[in-house]
Coordinates of C-alpha atoms in Angstrom, one line a residue:
M25 CA 0.0 0.0 0.0
L26 CA 2.8 2.4 0.9
E27 CA 5.1 3.1 -2.0
H28 CA 8.2 3.8 0.2
C29 CA 9.4 2.4 3.4
A30 CA 10.6 4.1 6.6
R31 CA 14.3 3.7 5.9
N32 CA 14.0 5.6 2.6
A33 CA 12.2 8.6 4.1
P34 CA 14.2 11.7 5.0
L35 CA 14.7 12.5 8.6
L36 CA 12.4 15.3 9.8
T37 CA 13.6 17.3 12.8
L38 CA 11.7 20.6 12.5
P39 CA 9.7 21.8 14.2
Q40 CA 11.0 20.6 17.5
P41 CA 9.0 17.7 18.9
N42 CA 7.3 18.2 22.3
Y43 CA 5.4 16.2 24.8
L44 CA 2.9 17.6 27.3
H45 CA 0.3 16.3 29.8
R46 CA -2.4 18.7 30.9
E47 CA -5.3 18.2 33.3
S48 CA -8.5 20.3 33.5
Q49 CA -11.5 20.9 35.7
D50 CA -13.3 22.9 33.0
F51 CA -14.6 21.4 29.7
D52 CA -14.3 24.7 27.9
E53 CA -10.5 24.7 28.7
Q54 CA -10.3 21.0 27.7
S55 CA -11.8 21.8 24.3
Q56 CA -9.1 24.3 23.6
F57 CA -6.3 21.8 24.3
L58 CA -6.6 20.4 20.8
Q59 CA -5.1 23.2 18.7
G60 CA -6.3 23.5 15.2
W61 CA -9.6 21.6 15.8
H62 CA -11.8 24.8 16.1
Q63 CA -14.2 23.0 18.5
D64 CA -16.4 23.6 21.5
Y65 CA -17.9 21.3 24.1
S66 CA -21.2 21.4 25.9
Q67 CA -21.8 19.2 28.9
L68 CA -24.8 16.9 28.8
S69 CA -24.5 15.0 32.0
A70 CA -24.7 16.5 35.5
G71 CA -21.7 16.8 37.8
H72 CA -18.3 18.3 38.1
F73 CA -16.1 18.0 35.0
S74 CA -12.6 16.5 35.1
G75 CA -10.4 15.5 32.2
F76 CA -6.9 15.3 30.8
L77 CA -5.0 15.5 27.5
T78 CA -1.7 13.9 26.9
H79 CA -0.1 14.8 23.6
V80 CA 3.1 14.5 21.6
H81 CA 3.7 16.7 18.6
L82 CA 6.2 15.4 16.0
P83 CA 7.1 17.2 12.8
Q84 CA 4.4 15.6 10.7
V85 CA 2.3 13.7 13.2
S86 CA 0.5 14.5 16.5
L87 CA -0.7 11.8 18.9
F88 CA -3.3 12.5 21.6
L89 CA -4.8 10.6 24.6
E90 CA -7.9 12.4 26.0
F91 CA -10.1 11.5 29.0
T92 CA -13.4 13.2 29.8
N93 CA -15.6 12.1 32.7
Q94 CA -18.8 13.7 31.6
Q95 CA -21.1 13.1 28.6
L96 CA -20.3 15.9 26.1
H97 CA -21.6 17.3 22.9
Q98 CA -18.4 18.1 20.9
Q99 CA -18.6 20.1 17.7
G100 CA -15.9 21.4 15.5
Y101 CA -13.8 21.0 12.4
L102 CA -10.2 20.1 11.6
D103 CA -7.8 22.1 9.5
E104 CA -8.0 20.8 5.9
E105 CA -4.3 20.0 5.7
K106 CA -4.7 17.5 8.5
I107 CA -6.2 14.0 8.6
S108 CA -7.3 12.5 11.9
I109 CA -8.8 9.3 13.2
G110 CA -10.0 8.7 16.8
V111 CA -9.7 5.3 18.5
P112 CA -11.8 4.7 21.7
M113 CA -9.4 3.1 24.1
N114 CA -12.0 1.7 26.5
S115 CA -15.5 0.2 26.2
I116 CA -17.7 2.9 24.5
E117 CA -21.4 2.8 24.9
K118 CA -24.2 5.3 24.2
G119 CA -22.2 7.6 22.1
M120 CA -23.2 9.1 18.7
F121 CA -20.8 10.3 16.1
C122 CA -22.2 12.2 13.1
G123 CA -25.4 10.2 13.2
S124 CA -24.0 6.8 13.9
L125 CA -23.9 4.8 17.1
C126 CA -20.4 4.4 18.6
E127 CA -19.7 0.7 18.9
Q128 CA -16.7 -1.6 19.5
Q129 CA -14.1 -2.0 16.8
A130 CA -15.1 1.4 15.3
V131 CA -12.8 4.4 14.7
H132 CA -13.9 8.0 14.1
I133 CA -12.8 9.9 11.0
F134 CA -12.8 13.5 12.2
S135 CA -11.7 15.0 8.9
G136 CA -14.3 16.4 6.5
R137 CA -15.5 19.6 4.9
N138 CA -18.6 19.9 7.0
G139 CA -16.9 19.3 10.4
F140 CA -18.0 16.8 13.0
E141 CA -20.4 16.4 15.9
F142 CA -19.8 13.9 18.6
V143 CA -21.9 13.0 21.6
S144 CA -19.2 11.4 23.7
P145 CA -20.2 9.1 26.6
A146 CA -19.0 9.7 30.2
N147 CA -15.6 8.3 31.2
L148 CA -14.3 8.1 27.7
T149 CA -10.6 7.6 26.9
I150 CA -9.9 8.2 23.2
G151 CA -6.6 8.1 21.3
L152 CA -6.2 10.4 18.3
I153 CA -3.7 10.3 15.4
V154 CA -3.4 13.5 13.5
I155 CA -1.2 13.4 10.4
S156 CA -0.2 15.9 7.7
R157 CA -2.2 15.2 4.6
K158 CA 0.8 16.1 2.4
F159 CA 3.1 13.8 4.4
L160 CA 0.7 10.9 4.0
M161 CA -0.1 11.5 0.4
Q162 CA 3.5 11.3 -0.7
Y163 CA 3.7 7.6 0.3
L164 CA 0.5 6.6 -1.6
S165 CA -0.1 5.6 -5.2
D166 CA -2.4 7.9 -7.3
D167 CA -5.3 5.4 -6.9
D168 CA -4.9 5.3 -3.1
Q169 CA -4.7 9.1 -2.9
E170 CA -8.0 9.3 -4.7
R171 CA -9.5 6.6 -2.4
L172 CA -8.3 8.5 0.7
D173 CA -9.7 11.8 -0.5
Q174 CA -13.1 10.1 -0.9
Q175 CA -12.9 8.5 2.5
C176 CA -12.1 11.8 4.2
Q177 CA -14.7 13.9 2.5
S178 CA -17.0 13.8 5.5
A179 CA -16.6 12.8 9.2
K180 CA -18.0 9.4 10.0
I181 CA -17.7 6.1 11.9
L182 CA -15.5 3.4 10.3
Y183 CA -15.9 -0.2 11.4
L184 CA -12.8 -2.3 11.3
S185 CA -11.9 -6.0 11.9
Q186 CA -11.0 -6.8 15.4
T187 CA -7.3 -7.3 14.4
K188 CA -7.0 -3.9 12.8
Y189 CA -8.8 -2.2 15.6
Q190 CA -6.6 -3.9 18.3
N191 CA -3.4 -3.0 16.3
L192 CA -4.4 0.7 16.6
V193 CA -5.1 0.4 20.3
R194 CA -1.8 -1.3 20.9
F195 CA 0.2 1.2 18.9
L196 CA -1.3 4.2 20.8
R197 CA -0.8 2.5 24.2
S198 CA 2.8 1.6 23.4
V199 CA 3.6 5.2 22.3
F200 CA 2.2 6.8 25.4
A201 CA 3.6 4.1 27.8
T202 CA 7.1 4.8 26.2
L203 CA 6.6 8.6 26.6
K204 CA 5.6 8.2 30.2
A205 CA 8.6 6.1 31.0
L206 CA 11.1 7.8 28.6
P207 CA 9.9 11.3 27.6
G208 CA 13.3 12.1 26.2
F209 CA 12.9 9.7 23.3
I210 CA 11.3 12.4 21.1
Q211 CA 14.7 14.2 21.1
Y212 CA 16.2 11.4 18.9
P213 CA 15.4 12.0 15.2
T214 CA 15.6 8.4 14.2
L215 CA 13.0 7.3 16.8
V216 CA 10.8 10.3 15.9
Q217 CA 10.9 9.2 12.2
E218 CA 10.1 5.6 13.1
T219 CA 7.1 6.7 15.2
Q220 CA 5.9 8.9 12.4
M221 CA 6.1 6.1 9.8
M222 CA 4.3 3.7 12.1
A223 CA 1.5 6.3 12.6
L224 CA 1.4 6.8 8.8
Q225 CA 1.1 3.1 8.2
M226 CA -1.7 2.8 10.8
V227 CA -3.7 5.6 9.3
A228 CA -3.2 4.3 5.7
D229 CA -4.2 0.8 6.7
T230 CA -7.3 2.1 8.5
L231 CA -8.6 4.4 5.8
L232 CA -7.7 2.2 2.8
C233 CA -8.2 -1.3 4.0
D234 CA -10.8 -3.4 2.1
D235 CA -12.6 -4.7 5.2
S236 CA -13.5 -1.3 6.7
A237 CA -16.8 0.3 5.9
P238 CA -18.8 3.3 7.0
R239 CA -22.2 2.6 8.4
T240 CA -25.1 4.9 9.2
V241 CA -28.5 3.3 10.0
Y242 CA -31.3 5.5 8.7
Y243 CA -33.4 5.7 11.9
Q244 CA -30.2 6.6 13.9
N245 CA -29.4 9.3 11.5
Q246 CA -32.9 10.6 11.5
S247 CA -32.9 10.8 15.3
W248 CA -29.5 12.6 15.2
Q249 CA -30.9 15.2 12.8
V250 CA -33.8 15.9 15.2
V251 CA -31.3 16.6 18.0
T252 CA -29.1 18.7 15.7
K253 CA -32.1 20.8 14.5
T254 CA -33.3 21.2 18.1
R255 CA -29.8 22.5 19.2
K256 CA -29.9 25.0 16.4
I257 CA -33.3 26.2 17.3
V258 CA -32.4 26.6 21.0
R259 CA -29.3 28.7 20.1
Q260 CA -31.3 30.9 17.7
R261 CA -33.9 31.6 20.4
Q262 CA -31.6 32.4 23.2
D263 CA -33.8 35.1 24.8
D264 CA -37.1 33.4 23.9
P265 CA -36.8 29.8 25.3
I266 CA -38.8 27.3 23.1
S267 CA -41.2 25.0 24.8
V268 CA -41.6 21.3 23.9
V269 CA -45.0 22.0 22.3
E270 CA -43.5 24.7 20.1
L271 CA -40.6 22.4 19.3
C272 CA -43.0 19.7 18.1
E273 CA -44.8 22.3 15.9
S274 CA -41.5 23.5 14.5
L275 CA -40.3 20.0 13.7
A276 CA -43.7 18.8 12.5
M277 CA -43.8 15.8 14.8
S278 CA -45.8 14.5 17.8
H279 CA -44.5 14.7 21.3
R280 CA -44.2 10.9 21.4
T281 CA -42.1 10.9 18.3
L282 CA -39.9 13.7 19.6
Q283 CA -39.5 11.8 22.9
Y284 CA -38.5 8.6 21.0
H285 CA -35.7 10.4 19.0
F286 CA -34.2 12.0 22.1
Q287 CA -34.3 8.8 24.1
R288 CA -32.7 6.8 21.3
T289 CA -29.9 9.4 20.7
L290 CA -29.2 10.9 24.2
E291 CA -31.3 8.8 26.6
K292 CA -32.8 12.2 27.8
S293 CA -36.2 13.7 27.5
P294 CA -36.7 16.8 25.3
V295 CA -37.5 18.9 28.4
V296 CA -34.2 17.9 30.0
Y297 CA -32.2 18.5 26.8
L298 CA -33.7 22.0 26.3
R299 CA -32.8 23.0 29.9
T300 CA -29.3 21.5 29.5
E301 CA -28.6 23.5 26.3
R302 CA -29.8 26.7 28.0
L303 CA -27.6 26.1 31.0
N304 CA -24.6 25.5 28.7
G305 CA -25.5 28.8 27.0
V306 CA -25.4 30.6 30.3
R307 CA -22.1 29.0 31.2
Q308 CA -20.5 30.1 27.9
M309 CA -21.8 33.6 28.3
L310 CA -20.4 33.9 31.8
R311 CA -17.0 34.1 30.2
H312 CA -17.8 37.6 28.7
A313 CA -20.9 38.8 30.7
N314 CA -20.7 41.6 33.2
S315 CA -22.6 39.6 35.8
V316 CA -24.3 36.2 36.5
T317 CA -27.6 38.0 36.3
E318 CA -26.9 39.3 32.8
A319 CA -26.0 35.8 31.6
A320 CA -29.0 34.1 33.3
T321 CA -31.6 36.5 32.1
S322 CA -30.2 36.5 28.6
W323 CA -31.0 32.8 28.4
G324 CA -34.5 33.1 29.9
F325 CA -33.7 32.2 33.6
W326 CA -35.7 34.7 35.8
H327 CA -36.0 32.7 39.0
F328 CA -32.5 33.1 40.3
G329 CA -32.7 30.8 43.2
H330 CA -34.0 28.0 41.1
F331 CA -31.5 28.8 38.3
S332 CA -28.6 28.7 40.7
Q333 CA -29.6 25.3 42.0
E334 CA -30.0 23.9 38.5
Y335 CA -26.7 25.3 37.4
K336 CA -24.9 23.8 40.4
K337 CA -26.5 20.4 39.9
M338 CA -25.4 20.5 36.2
F339 CA -21.8 21.7 36.5
G340 CA -20.9 20.9 40.1
E341 CA -20.4 24.6 41.1
A342 CA -22.4 27.7 41.7
P343 CA -22.6 30.2 38.7
S344 CA -20.9 32.8 40.8
T345 CA -17.9 30.4 41.1
T346 CA -17.7 30.0 37.3
F347 CA -18.0 33.8 36.8
K348 CA -15.2 34.5 39.3
R349 CA -12.9 31.9 37.6
F350 CA -13.5 33.4 34.2
H351 CA -12.9 37.0 35.4
E352 CA -9.8 36.4 37.7

């Protein structure tokens, strides 16, 4: 599949490789750890957030290991010159990626012109391989370059054989175990180049193998579209909160059908989801608002005692605490 082998590739030493581990108690901060992803997180499950991101940046490849303890709605897009696949490192259940259920032996293709949306389950550890498109393409035949372009036109789930999936997991685990024990290995150009070529081989085998296939079941995608449209409506009606009755009218469906789609996708009722989105809106606005009151009323919360209780239950801290942290 690859036209050249690692020993024939030129050694790449610039920019300087680096290795970093960062922990966070704030999901907004966590979303910014992945530079170049242009993404934002909304928290869907209740409780205090905690997470970490371990990453190594090599000249043409970046590897990430991310943990998040809460269910999140992740939305963003990757720079076009990059190709990325995500590999869940632990058992993943009840997640949705671009309209498909997240299942075992599946990887996430984050690349695509229209960006990605990911409802990630609680306590998820995921490994990410991000590779320079130009670096990858130079090792592929013309036919494989065309196949890869088609595969990466849109973000999606890709189902692999157990062997190929486990190879990805073992590769990522071995790299991060080596970094933890011997972080100085990234200072050796030969080892850096070998790691880059292994990552390149893994990505090429994943995206071009004959036994991999994208899969989106219609009813799953339909439910996903209902959630996506609802989120857009909530954001557009910031100062005029929509009710479930109005939402049903807007989407031209019965309450029972709406309930079905939300339970299938998020295991939440529409009422809970609408409130969760509004609370996330307040939290995002607290970063720039002049006061908690301004942010709360802007999202239609007028009973401040009740709002404060709901906010604390959702995010594990009082809105005043969030405001103070953002304005320190």
